[in-house]
mmCIF file of C-alpha atoms in Angstrom:
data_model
loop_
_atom_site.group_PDB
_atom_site.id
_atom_site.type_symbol
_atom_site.label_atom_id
_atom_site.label_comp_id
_atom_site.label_asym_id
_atom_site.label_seq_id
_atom_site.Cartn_x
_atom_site.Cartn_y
_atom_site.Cartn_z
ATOM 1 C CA UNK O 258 -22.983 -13.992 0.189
ATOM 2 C CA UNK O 259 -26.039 -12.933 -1.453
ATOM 3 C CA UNK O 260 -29.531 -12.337 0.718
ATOM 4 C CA UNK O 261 -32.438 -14.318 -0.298
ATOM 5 C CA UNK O 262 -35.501 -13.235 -1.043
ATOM 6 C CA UNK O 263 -38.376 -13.403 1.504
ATOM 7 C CA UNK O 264 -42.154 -14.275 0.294
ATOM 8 C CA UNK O 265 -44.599 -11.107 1.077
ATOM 9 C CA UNK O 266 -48.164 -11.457 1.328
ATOM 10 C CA UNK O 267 -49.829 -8.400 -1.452
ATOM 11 C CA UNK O 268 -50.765 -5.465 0.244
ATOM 12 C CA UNK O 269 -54.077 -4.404 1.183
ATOM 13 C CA UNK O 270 -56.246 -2.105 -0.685
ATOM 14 C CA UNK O 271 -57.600 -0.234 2.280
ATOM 15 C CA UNK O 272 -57.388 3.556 0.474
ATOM 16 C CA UNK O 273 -54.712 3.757 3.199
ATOM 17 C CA UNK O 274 -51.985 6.734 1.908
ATOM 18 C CA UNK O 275 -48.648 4.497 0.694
ATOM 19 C CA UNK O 276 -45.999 5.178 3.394
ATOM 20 C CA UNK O 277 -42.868 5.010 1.178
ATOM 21 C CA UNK O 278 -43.921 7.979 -0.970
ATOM 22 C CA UNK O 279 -41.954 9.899 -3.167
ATOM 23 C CA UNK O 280 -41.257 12.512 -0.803
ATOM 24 C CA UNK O 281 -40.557 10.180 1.914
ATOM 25 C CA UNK O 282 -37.921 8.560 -0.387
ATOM 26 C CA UNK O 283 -36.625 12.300 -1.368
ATOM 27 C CA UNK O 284 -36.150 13.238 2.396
ATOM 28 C CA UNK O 285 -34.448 10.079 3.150
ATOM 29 C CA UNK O 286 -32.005 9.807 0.268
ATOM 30 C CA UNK O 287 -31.317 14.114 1.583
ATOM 31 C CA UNK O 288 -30.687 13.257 4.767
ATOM 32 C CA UNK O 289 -28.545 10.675 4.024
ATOM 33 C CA UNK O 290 -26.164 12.565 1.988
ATOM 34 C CA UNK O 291 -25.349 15.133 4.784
ATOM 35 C CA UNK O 292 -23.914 11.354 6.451
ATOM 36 C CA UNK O 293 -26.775 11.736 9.451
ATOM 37 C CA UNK O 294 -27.249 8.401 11.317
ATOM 38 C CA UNK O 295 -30.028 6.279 9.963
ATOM 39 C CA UNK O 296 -32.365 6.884 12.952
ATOM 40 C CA UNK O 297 -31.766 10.842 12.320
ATOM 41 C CA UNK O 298 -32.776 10.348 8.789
ATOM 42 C CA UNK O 299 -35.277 8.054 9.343
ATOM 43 C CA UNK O 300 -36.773 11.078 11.476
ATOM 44 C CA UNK O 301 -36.442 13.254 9.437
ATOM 45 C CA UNK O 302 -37.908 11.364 6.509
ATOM 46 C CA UNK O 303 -40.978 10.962 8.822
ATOM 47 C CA UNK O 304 -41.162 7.255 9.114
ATOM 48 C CA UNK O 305 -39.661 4.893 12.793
ATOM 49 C CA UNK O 306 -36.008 3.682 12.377
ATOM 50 C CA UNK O 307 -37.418 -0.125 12.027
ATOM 51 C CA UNK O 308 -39.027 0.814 8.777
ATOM 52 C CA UNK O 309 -36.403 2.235 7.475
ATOM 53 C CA UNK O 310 -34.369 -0.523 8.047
ATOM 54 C CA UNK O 311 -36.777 -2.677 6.800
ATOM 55 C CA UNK O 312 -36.828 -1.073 3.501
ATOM 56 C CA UNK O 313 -33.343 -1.198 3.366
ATOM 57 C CA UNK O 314 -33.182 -4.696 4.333
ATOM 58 C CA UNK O 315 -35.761 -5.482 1.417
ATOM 59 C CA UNK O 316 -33.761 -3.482 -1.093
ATOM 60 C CA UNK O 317 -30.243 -5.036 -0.513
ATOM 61 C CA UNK O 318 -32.566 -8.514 -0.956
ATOM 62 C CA UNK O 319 -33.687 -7.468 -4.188
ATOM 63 C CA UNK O 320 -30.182 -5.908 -5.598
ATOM 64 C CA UNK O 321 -28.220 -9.182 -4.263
ATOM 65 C CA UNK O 322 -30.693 -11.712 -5.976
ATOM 66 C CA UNK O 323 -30.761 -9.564 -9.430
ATOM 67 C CA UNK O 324 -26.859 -9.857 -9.121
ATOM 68 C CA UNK O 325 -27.127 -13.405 -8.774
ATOM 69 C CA UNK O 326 -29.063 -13.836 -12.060
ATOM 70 C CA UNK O 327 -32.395 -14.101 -10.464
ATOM 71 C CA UNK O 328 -35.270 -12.085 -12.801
ATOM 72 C CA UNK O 329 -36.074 -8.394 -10.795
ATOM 73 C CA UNK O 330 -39.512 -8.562 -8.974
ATOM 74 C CA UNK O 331 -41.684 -5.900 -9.788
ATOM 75 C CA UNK O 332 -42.718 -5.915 -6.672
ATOM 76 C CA UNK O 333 -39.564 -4.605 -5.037
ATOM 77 C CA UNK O 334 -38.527 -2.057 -7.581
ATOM 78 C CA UNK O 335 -38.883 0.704 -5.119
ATOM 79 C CA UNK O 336 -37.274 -0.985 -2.658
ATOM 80 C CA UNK O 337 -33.982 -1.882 -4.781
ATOM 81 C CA UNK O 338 -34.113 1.960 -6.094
ATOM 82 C CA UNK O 339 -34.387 3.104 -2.435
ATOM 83 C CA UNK O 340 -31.727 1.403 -0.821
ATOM 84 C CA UNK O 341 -29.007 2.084 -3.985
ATOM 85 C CA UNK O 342 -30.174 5.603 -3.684
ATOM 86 C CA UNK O 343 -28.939 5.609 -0.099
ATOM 87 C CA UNK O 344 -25.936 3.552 -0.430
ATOM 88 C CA UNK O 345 -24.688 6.092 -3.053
ATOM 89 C CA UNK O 346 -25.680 9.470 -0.793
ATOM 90 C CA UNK O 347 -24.167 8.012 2.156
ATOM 91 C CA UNK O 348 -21.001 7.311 -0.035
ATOM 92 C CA UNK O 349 -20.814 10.744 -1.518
ATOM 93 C CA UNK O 350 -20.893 11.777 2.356
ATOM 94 C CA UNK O 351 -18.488 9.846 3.260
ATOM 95 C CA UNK O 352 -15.885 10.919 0.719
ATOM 96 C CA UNK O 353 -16.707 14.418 1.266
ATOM 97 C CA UNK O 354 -15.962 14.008 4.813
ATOM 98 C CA UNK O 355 -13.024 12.538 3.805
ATOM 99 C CA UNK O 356 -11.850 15.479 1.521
ATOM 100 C CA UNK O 357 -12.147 17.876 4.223
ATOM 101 C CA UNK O 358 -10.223 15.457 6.677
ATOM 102 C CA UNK O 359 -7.221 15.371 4.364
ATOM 103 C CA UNK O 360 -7.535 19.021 3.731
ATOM 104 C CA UNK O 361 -6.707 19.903 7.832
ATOM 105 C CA UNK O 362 -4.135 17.193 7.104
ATOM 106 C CA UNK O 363 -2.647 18.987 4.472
ATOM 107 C CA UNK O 364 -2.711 22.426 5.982
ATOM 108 C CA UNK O 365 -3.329 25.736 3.466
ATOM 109 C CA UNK O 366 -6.564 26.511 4.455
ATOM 110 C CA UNK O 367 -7.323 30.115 4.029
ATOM 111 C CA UNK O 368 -8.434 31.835 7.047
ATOM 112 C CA UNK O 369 -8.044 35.697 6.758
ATOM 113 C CA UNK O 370 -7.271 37.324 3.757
ATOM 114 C CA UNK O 371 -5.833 41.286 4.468
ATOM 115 C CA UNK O 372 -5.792 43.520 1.415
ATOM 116 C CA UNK O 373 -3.732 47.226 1.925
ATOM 117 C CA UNK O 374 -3.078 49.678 -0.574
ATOM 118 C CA UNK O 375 0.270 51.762 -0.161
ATOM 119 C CA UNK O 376 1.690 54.045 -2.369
ATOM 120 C CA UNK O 377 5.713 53.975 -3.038
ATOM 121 C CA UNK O 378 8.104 56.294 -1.948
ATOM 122 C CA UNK O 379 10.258 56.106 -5.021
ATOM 123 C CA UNK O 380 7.441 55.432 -7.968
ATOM 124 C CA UNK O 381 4.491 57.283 -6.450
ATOM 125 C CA UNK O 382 2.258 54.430 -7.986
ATOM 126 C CA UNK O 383 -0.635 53.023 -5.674
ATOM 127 C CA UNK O 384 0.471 49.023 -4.943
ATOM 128 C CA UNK O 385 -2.251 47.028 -3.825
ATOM 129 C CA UNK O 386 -0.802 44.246 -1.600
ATOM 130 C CA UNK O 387 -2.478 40.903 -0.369
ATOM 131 C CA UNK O 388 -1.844 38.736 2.329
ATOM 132 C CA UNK O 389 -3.317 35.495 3.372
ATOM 133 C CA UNK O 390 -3.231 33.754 6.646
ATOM 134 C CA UNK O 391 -3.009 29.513 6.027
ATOM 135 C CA UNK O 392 -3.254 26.467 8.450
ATOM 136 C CA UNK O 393 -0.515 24.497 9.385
ATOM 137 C CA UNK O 394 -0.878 21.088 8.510
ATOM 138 C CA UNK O 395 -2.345 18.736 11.356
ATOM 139 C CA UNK O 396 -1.272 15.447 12.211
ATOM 140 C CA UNK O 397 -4.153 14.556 14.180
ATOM 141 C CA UNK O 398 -6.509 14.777 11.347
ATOM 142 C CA UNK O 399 -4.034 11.915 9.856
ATOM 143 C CA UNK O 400 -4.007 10.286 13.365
ATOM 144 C CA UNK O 401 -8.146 10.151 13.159
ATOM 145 C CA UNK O 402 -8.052 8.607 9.711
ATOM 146 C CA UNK O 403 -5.478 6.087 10.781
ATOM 147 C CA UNK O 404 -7.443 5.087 13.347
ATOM 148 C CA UNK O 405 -10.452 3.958 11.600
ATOM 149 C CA UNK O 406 -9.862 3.561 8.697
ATOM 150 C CA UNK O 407 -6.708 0.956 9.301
ATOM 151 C CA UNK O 408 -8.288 -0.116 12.888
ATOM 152 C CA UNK O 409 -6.042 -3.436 13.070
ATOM 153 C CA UNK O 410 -2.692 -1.267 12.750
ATOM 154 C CA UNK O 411 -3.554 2.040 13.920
ATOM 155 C CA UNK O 412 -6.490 1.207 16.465
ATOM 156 C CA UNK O 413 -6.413 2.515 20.183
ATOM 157 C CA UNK O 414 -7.256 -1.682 20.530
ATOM 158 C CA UNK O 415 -4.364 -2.639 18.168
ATOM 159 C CA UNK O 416 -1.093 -4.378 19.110
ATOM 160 C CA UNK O 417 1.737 -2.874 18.863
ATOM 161 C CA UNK O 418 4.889 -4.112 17.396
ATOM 162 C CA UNK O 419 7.940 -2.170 18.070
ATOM 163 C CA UNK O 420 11.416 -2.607 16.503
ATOM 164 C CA UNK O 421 14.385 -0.681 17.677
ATOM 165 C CA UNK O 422 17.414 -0.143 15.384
ATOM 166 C CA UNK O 423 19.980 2.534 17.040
ATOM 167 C CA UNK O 424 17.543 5.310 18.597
ATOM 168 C CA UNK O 425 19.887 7.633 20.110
ATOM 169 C CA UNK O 426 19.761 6.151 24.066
ATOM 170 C CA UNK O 427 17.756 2.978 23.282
ATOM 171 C CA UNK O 428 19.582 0.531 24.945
ATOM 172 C CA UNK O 429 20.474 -2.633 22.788
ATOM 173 C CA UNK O 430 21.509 -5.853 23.417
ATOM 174 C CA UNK O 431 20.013 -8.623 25.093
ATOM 175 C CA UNK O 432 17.302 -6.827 26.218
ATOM 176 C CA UNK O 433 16.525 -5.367 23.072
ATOM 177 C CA UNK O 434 13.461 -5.543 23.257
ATOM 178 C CA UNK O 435 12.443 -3.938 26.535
ATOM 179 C CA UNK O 436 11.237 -0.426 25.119
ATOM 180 C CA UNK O 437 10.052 2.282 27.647
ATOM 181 C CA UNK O 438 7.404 3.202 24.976
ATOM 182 C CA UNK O 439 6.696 6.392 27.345
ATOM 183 C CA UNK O 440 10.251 7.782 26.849
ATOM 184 C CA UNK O 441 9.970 6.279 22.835
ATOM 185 C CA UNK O 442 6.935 8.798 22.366
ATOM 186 C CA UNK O 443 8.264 11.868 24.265
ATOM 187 C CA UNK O 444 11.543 11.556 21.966
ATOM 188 C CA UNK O 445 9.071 10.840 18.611
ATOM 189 C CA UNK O 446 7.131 14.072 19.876
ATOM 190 C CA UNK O 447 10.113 16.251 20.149
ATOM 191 C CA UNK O 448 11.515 15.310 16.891
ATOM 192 C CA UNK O 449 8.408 15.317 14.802
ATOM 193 C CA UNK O 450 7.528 18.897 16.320
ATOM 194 C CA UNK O 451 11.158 20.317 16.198
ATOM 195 C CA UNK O 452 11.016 22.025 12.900
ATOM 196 C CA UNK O 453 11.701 25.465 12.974
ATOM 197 C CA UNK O 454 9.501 27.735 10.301
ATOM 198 C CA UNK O 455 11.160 30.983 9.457
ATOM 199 C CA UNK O 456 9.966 34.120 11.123
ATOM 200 C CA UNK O 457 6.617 35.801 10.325
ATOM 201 C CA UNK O 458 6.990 38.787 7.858
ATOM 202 C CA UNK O 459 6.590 42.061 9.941
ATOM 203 C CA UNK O 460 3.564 43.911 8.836
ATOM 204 C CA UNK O 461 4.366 47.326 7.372
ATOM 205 C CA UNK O 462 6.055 48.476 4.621
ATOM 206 C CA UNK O 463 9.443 50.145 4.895
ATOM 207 C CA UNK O 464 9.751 53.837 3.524
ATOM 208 C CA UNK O 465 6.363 53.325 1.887
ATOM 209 C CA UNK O 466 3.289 55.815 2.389
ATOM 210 C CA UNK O 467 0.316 53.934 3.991
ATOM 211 C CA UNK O 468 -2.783 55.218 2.013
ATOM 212 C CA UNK O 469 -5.826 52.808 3.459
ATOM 213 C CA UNK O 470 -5.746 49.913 5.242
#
């Protein structure tokens, strides 16, 4: 559904400075690609939230009638510019956002990196050795993405649909369906945090002569 254009009255000639400047435009379309609210970067721009909005509101007017065929209006050239400006900075903060979500998802961040130097026993060579210190992976970055992102399934506001098929001591029958969700979750969160990682190398080198650390 497209938004109609709305009749303006040409602006004064007063000598009065033009409030949507380039540099206003320039702050807002910067602030908007670090994903700030719109009142923060309507701050920061300078200029109320309202007008902001406004401009916004007049820009989306212009873009939807040009999309519907109608011939662009001169008139609201800045306008259309500003608002696809900010639609695509707000975008590119959103994905970023997004990147770095999956990435605690995903675990492998490096952390620490330790660099030692050793020289061996048998050889005599110096060996320069590296070691780097990753994140886990994190399910509660997925959890947060689930959340809003698929609100309707995953939502805190969702319901929940639950089907049982032999769960250890799930009772079944004819009340199948009577699930003690609590006792469901606490067996989920044993089993989904049961896996075992093998030990931690032990730092140190065996029969090797630490040089610098």
């Amino acid at each position: 559904m497209s938004t109609r254009r709305k009749a303006r009255r040409p602006e004064g000639r007063s000598g009065r400075p033009r409030l949507l400047s380039e540099e206003v435009e320039s702050r807002l379309v910067a602030a908007s690609r670090t994903g700030v609210a719109v009142e923060l970067a309507a701050e920061m721009a300078g200029v109320s939230r309202s007008t902001f909005l406004a401009w916004m509101a007049r820009g989306r007017a212009e873009v939807d009638a040009r999309e519907d065929g109608q011939k662009p209006d001169p008139a609201e050239e800045e306008y259309a510019a500003l608002y696809e400006k900010v639609r695509t900075a707000r975008a590119t903060a959103a994905a970023r956002a997004m990147m770095n979500i999956r990435r605690v998802a995903d675990g492998g961040i490096v952390t620490k990196v330790t660099t030692r130097r050793f020289r061996d026993s048998v050889t005599g060579e110096i060996i320069e050795e590296t070691v780097e210190d990753r994140t886990s992976p994190d399910w509660r970055a997925d959890a947060w993405y689930l959340e809003r992102q698929h609100r309707d399934y995953y939502g805190k506001d969702a319901v929940i649909a639950v089907e049982i098929n032999g769960l250890g001591d799930v009772p079944a029958g004819a009340d199948e369906g009577a699930v003690d969700l609590a006792a469901l979750a606490e067996r989920l969160d044993r089993s989904l945090f049961s896996v075992e990682y093998p030990p931690e190398l032990e730092d140190g080198v065996v029969d090797a002569e630490v040089v610098d650390e």
